[in-house]
Every structure is written in structure tokens, then in C-alpha cells.
Amino acid sequence: MADNKQKQELQEMVMRYRMMEREATDPLAIRLLRDIVAELEAELQRSDE
């Protein structure tokens, strides 16, 4: 049960950071947000295994 909740929270975080990435105008901020999203997605994939 906790795994499903954690997975859902990770998915919500990915969505939030993707939305921030779309709204950002600073190139450095965009790059940092992309890195954060990539790390969160990797964590999601690890949780699926």
C-alpha cells in the first residue's frame, strides 16, 4: 500500500516539475528542472522493478 502511495506521489512530483519547466524562461532553470524530472523518472522506474 505504501508503495502505491509513494509511486503516486512521485508521479505527481514529475507532473509538477514538468509544468514548472514549461513555464520557466531562464535556460538554467529549465536545465535544472529537466535534471530533476529525469531523476524522478529514474526513481519511478526503479520502483517498478
One Martini backbone bead per residue (centre of mass of N, CA, C, O) as a GRO file, in nm:
protein
   49
    1MET     BB    1   0.058   0.063  -0.022
    2ALA     BB    2   0.300   0.256   0.006
    3ASP     BB    3   0.401   0.220  -0.283
    4ASN     BB    4   0.161   0.353  -0.424
    5LYS     BB    5   0.187   0.626  -0.284
    6GLN     BB    6   0.477   0.687  -0.373
    7LYS     BB    7   0.425   0.668  -0.675
    8GLN     BB    8   0.214   0.892  -0.689
    9GLU     BB    9   0.396   1.117  -0.577
   10LEU     BB   10   0.606   1.102  -0.802
   11GLN     BB   11   0.413   1.164  -1.036
   12GLU     BB   12   0.330   1.444  -0.927
   13MET     BB   13   0.613   1.567  -0.930
   14VAL     BB   14   0.664   1.539  -1.229
   15MET     BB   15   0.431   1.718  -1.319
   16ARG     BB   16   0.516   1.976  -1.171
   17TYR     BB   17   0.800   2.005  -1.305
   18ARG     BB   18   0.695   2.018  -1.597
   19MET     BB   19   0.531   2.274  -1.560
   20MET     BB   20   0.768   2.453  -1.474
   21GLU     BB   21   0.932   2.412  -1.733
   22ARG     BB   22   0.723   2.547  -1.927
   23GLU     BB   23   0.729   2.833  -1.759
   24ALA     BB   24   1.011   2.872  -1.799
   25THR     BB   25   1.287   3.110  -1.908
   26ASP     BB   26   1.535   3.002  -1.778
   27PRO     BB   27   1.781   2.797  -1.883
   28LEU     BB   28   1.881   2.690  -1.610
   29ALA     BB   29   1.609   2.609  -1.494
   30ILE     BB   30   1.534   2.410  -1.713
   31ARG     BB   31   1.774   2.218  -1.671
   32LEU     BB   32   1.717   2.150  -1.374
   33LEU     BB   33   1.431   2.038  -1.418
   34ARG     BB   34   1.516   1.809  -1.606
   35ASP     BB   35   1.691   1.665  -1.399
   36ILE     BB   36   1.471   1.612  -1.194
   37VAL     BB   37   1.286   1.448  -1.377
   38ALA     BB   38   1.490   1.225  -1.442
   39GLU     BB   39   1.524   1.127  -1.150
   40LEU     BB   40   1.226   1.060  -1.095
   41GLU     BB   41   1.191   0.857  -1.328
   42ALA     BB   42   1.407   0.662  -1.228
   43GLU     BB   43   1.266   0.602  -0.960
   44LEU     BB   44   1.012   0.484  -1.086
   45GLN     BB   45   1.149   0.248  -1.234
   46ARG     BB   46   1.266   0.117  -0.977
   47SER     BB   47   0.980   0.068  -0.844
   48ASP     BB   48   0.886  -0.140  -1.073
   49GLU     BB   49   1.112  -0.373  -1.008
   0.00000   0.00000   0.00000
